[in-house]
PDB file of C-alpha atoms and ligand atoms in Angstrom:
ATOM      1  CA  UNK A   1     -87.822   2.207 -95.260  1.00 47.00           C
ATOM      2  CA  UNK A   2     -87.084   4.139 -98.468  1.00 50.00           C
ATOM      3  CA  UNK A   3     -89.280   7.392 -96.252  1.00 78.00           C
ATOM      4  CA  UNK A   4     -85.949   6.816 -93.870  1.00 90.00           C
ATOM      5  CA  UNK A   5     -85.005  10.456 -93.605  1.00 96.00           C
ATOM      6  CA  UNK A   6     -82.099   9.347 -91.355  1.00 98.00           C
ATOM      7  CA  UNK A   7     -81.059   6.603 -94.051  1.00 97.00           C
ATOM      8  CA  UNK A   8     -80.984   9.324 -96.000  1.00 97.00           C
ATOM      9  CA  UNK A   9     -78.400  11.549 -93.775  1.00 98.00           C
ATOM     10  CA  UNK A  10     -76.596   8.649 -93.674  1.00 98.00           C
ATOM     11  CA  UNK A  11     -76.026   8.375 -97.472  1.00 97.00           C
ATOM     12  CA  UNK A  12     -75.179  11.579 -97.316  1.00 97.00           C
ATOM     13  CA  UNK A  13     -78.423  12.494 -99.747  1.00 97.00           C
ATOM     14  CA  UNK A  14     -79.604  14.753 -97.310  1.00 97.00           C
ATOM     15  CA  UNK A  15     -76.723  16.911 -95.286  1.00 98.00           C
ATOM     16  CA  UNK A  16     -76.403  17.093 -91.484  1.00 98.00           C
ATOM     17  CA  UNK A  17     -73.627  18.695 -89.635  1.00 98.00           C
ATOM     18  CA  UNK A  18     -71.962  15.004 -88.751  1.00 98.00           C
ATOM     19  CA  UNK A  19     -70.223  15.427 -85.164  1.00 98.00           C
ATOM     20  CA  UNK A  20     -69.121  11.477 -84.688  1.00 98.00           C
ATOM     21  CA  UNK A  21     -69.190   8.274 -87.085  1.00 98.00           C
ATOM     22  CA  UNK A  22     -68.204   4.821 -86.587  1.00 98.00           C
ATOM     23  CA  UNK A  23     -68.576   1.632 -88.897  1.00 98.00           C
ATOM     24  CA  UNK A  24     -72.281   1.286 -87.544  1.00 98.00           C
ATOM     25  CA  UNK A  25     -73.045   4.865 -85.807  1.00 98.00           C
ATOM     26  CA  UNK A  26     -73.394   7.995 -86.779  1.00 98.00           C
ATOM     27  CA  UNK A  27     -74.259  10.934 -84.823  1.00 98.00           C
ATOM     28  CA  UNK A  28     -75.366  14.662 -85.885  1.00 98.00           C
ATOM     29  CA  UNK A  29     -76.725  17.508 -84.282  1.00 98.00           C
ATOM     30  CA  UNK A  30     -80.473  18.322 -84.240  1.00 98.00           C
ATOM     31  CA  UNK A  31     -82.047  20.807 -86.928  1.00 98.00           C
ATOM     32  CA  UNK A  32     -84.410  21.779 -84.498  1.00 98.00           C
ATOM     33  CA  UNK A  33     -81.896  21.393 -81.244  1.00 98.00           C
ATOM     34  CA  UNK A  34     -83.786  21.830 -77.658  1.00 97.00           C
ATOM     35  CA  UNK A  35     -80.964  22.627 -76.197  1.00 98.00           C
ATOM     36  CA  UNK A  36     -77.197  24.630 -76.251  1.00 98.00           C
ATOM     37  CA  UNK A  37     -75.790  20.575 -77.520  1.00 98.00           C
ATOM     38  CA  UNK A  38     -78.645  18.553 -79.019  1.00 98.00           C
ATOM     39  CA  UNK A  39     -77.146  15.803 -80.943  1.00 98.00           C
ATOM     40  CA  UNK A  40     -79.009  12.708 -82.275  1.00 99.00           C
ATOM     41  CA  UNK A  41     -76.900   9.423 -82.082  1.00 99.00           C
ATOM     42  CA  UNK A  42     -78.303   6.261 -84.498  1.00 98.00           C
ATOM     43  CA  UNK A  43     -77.508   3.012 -85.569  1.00 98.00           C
ATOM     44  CA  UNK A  44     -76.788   3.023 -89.428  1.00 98.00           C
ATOM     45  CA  UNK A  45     -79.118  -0.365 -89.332  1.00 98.00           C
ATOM     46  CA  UNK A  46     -82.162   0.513 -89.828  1.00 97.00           C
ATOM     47  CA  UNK A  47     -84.568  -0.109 -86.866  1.00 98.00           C
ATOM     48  CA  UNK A  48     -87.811   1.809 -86.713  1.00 98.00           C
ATOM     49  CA  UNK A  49     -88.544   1.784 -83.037  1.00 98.00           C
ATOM     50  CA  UNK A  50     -87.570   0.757 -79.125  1.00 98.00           C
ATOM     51  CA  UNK A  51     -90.169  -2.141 -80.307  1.00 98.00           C
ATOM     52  CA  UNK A  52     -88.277  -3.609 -82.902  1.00 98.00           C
ATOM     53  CA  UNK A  53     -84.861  -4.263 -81.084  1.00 98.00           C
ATOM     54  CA  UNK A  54     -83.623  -7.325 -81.201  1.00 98.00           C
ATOM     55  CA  UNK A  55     -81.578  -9.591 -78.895  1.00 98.00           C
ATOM     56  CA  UNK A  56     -78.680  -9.696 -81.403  1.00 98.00           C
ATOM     57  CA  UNK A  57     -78.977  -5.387 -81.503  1.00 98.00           C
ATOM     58  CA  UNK A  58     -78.084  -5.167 -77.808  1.00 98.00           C
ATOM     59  CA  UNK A  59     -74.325  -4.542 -78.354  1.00 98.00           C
ATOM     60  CA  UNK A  60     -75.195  -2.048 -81.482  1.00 98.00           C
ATOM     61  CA  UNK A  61     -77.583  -0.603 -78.726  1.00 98.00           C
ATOM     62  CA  UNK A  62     -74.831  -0.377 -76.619  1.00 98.00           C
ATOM     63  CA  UNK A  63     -72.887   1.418 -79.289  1.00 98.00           C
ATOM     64  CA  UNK A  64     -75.466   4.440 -79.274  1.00 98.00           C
ATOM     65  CA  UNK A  65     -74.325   5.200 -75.218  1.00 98.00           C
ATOM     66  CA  UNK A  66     -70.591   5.063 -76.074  1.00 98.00           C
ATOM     67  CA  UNK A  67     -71.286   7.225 -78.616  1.00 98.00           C
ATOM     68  CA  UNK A  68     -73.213   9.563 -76.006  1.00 98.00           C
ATOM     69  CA  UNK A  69     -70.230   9.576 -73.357  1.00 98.00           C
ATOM     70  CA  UNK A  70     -67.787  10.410 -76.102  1.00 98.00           C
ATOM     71  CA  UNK A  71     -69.454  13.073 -77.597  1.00 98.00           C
ATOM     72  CA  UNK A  72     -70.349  14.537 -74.450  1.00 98.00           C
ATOM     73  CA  UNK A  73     -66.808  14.171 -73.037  1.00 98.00           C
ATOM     74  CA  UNK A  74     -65.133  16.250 -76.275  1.00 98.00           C
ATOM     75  CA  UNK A  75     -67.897  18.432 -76.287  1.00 97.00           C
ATOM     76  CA  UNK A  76     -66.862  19.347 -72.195  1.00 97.00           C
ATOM     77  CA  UNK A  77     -70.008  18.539 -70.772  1.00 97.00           C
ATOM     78  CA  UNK A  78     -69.264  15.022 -68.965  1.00 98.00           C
ATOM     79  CA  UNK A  79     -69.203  16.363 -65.832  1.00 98.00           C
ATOM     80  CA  UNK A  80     -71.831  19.111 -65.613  1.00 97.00           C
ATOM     81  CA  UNK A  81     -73.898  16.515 -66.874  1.00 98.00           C
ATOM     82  CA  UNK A  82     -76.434  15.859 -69.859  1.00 98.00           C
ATOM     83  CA  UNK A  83     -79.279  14.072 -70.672  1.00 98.00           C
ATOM     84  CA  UNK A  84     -79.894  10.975 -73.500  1.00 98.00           C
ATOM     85  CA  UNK A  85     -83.336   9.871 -73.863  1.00 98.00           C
ATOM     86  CA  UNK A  86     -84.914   7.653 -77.065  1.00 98.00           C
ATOM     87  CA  UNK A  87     -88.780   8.350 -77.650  1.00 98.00           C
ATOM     88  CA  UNK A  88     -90.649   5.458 -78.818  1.00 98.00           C
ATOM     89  CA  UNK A  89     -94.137   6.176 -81.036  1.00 98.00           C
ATOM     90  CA  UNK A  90     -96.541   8.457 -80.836  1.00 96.00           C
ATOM     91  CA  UNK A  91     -97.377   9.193 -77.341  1.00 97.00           C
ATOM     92  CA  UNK A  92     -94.244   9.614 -76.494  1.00 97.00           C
ATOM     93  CA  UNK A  93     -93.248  12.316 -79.498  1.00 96.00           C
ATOM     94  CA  UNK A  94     -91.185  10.018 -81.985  1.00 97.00           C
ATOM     95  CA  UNK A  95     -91.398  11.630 -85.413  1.00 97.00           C
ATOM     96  CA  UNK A  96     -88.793  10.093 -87.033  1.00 97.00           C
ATOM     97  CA  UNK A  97     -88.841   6.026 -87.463  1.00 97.00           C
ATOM     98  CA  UNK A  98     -85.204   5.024 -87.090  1.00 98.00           C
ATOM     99  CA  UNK A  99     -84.306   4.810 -83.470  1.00 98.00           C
ATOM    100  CA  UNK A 100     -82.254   7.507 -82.072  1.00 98.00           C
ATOM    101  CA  UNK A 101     -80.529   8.389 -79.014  1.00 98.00           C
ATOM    102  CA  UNK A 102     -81.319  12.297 -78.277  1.00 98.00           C
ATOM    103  CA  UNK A 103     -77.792  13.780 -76.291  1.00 98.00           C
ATOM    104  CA  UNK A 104     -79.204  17.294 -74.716  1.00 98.00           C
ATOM    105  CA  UNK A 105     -76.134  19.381 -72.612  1.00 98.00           C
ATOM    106  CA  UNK A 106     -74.906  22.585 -72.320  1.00 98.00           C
ATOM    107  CA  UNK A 107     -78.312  23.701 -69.786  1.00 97.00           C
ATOM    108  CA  UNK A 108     -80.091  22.787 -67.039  1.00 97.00           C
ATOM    109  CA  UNK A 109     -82.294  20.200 -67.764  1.00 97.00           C
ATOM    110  CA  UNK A 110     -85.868  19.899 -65.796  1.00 96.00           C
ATOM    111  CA  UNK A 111     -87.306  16.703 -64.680  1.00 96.00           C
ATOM    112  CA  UNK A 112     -89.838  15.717 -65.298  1.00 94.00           C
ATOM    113  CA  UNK A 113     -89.795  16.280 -68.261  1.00 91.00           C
ATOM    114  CA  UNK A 114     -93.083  17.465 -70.678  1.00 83.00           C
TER     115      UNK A 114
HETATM  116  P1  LIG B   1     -88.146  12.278 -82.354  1.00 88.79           P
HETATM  117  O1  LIG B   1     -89.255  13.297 -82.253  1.00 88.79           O
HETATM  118  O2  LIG B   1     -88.453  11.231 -83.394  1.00 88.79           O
HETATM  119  O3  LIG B   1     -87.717  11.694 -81.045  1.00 88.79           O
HETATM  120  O4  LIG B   1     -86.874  13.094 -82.851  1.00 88.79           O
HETATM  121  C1  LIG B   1     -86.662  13.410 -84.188  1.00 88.79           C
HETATM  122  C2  LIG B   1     -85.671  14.545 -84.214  1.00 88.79           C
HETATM  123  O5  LIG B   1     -85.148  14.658 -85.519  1.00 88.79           O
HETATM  124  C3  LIG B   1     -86.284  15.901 -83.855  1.00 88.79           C
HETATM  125  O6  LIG B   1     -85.632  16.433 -82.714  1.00 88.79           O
HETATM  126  C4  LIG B   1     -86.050  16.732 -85.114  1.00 88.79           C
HETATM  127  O7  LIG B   1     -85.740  18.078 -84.826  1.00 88.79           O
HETATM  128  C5  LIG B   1     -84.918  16.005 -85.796  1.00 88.79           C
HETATM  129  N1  LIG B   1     -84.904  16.126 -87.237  1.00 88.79           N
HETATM  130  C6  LIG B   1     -85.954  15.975 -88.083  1.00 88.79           C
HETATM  131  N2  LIG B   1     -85.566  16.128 -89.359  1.00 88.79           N
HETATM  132  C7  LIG B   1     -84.236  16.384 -89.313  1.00 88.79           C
HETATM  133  C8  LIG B   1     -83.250  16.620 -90.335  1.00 88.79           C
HETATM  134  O8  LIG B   1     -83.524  16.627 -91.543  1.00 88.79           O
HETATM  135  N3  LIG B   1     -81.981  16.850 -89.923  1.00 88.79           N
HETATM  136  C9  LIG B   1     -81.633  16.836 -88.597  1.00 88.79           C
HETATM  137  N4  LIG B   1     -80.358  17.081 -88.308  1.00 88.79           N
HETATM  138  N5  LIG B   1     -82.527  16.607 -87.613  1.00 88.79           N
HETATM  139  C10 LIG B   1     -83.808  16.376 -87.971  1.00 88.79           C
END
């Protein structure tokens, strides 16, 4: 948990360029982004994958999505459209073990995706 890079944004150790925080999410946009708005949306609990969600983490869960359609809304992109999707483990490309809600906008998005 200490290897937490996000714990670590979240402490404000490491810097990100912070576009939306709550009490218990925070959201900031991608270093690497995949996309014209790439923002990644996380609990500031600590959960390291889909896998490890809890009953009692469905409403901070739920949290991440209202995060998602709030961002997307200011960032004028609610009604084009966009795209939120949360990788879990290795097959499906998660690199980073503290779940996160990827928000992609701002460009046509292909399905299915890679
Ligand atoms: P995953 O592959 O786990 O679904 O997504 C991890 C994401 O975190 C990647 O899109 C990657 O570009 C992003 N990322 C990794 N390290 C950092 C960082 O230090 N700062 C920010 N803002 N994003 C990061």
């Amino acid at each position: 948990m200490s290897e937490d890079l996000f714990l670590k944004i979240i402490s404000r150790e490491i810097p990100a360029d912070i576009v939306y925080e709550t009490d218990d999410v925070l959201a900031f946009r991608d270093v690497n982004p995949q996309a014209p708005l790439h923002v990644l949306i996380i609990p500031k609990l600590h959960i390291r994958t889909i896998n490890d969600i809890q009953a009692q983490d469905a409403e901070l869960v739920g949290k991440l999505f209202l995060a998602a359609r709030e961002i997307a809304a200011g960032q004028g992109i609610a009604e084009d459209g966009y795209r939120v999707v949360m990788n879990c483990n290795a097959m499906a490309g998660q690199t980073v073990f503290h779940i996160h809600l990827h928000l992609l906008g701002g460009r046509r998005l292909d399905w299915p995706p890679g």
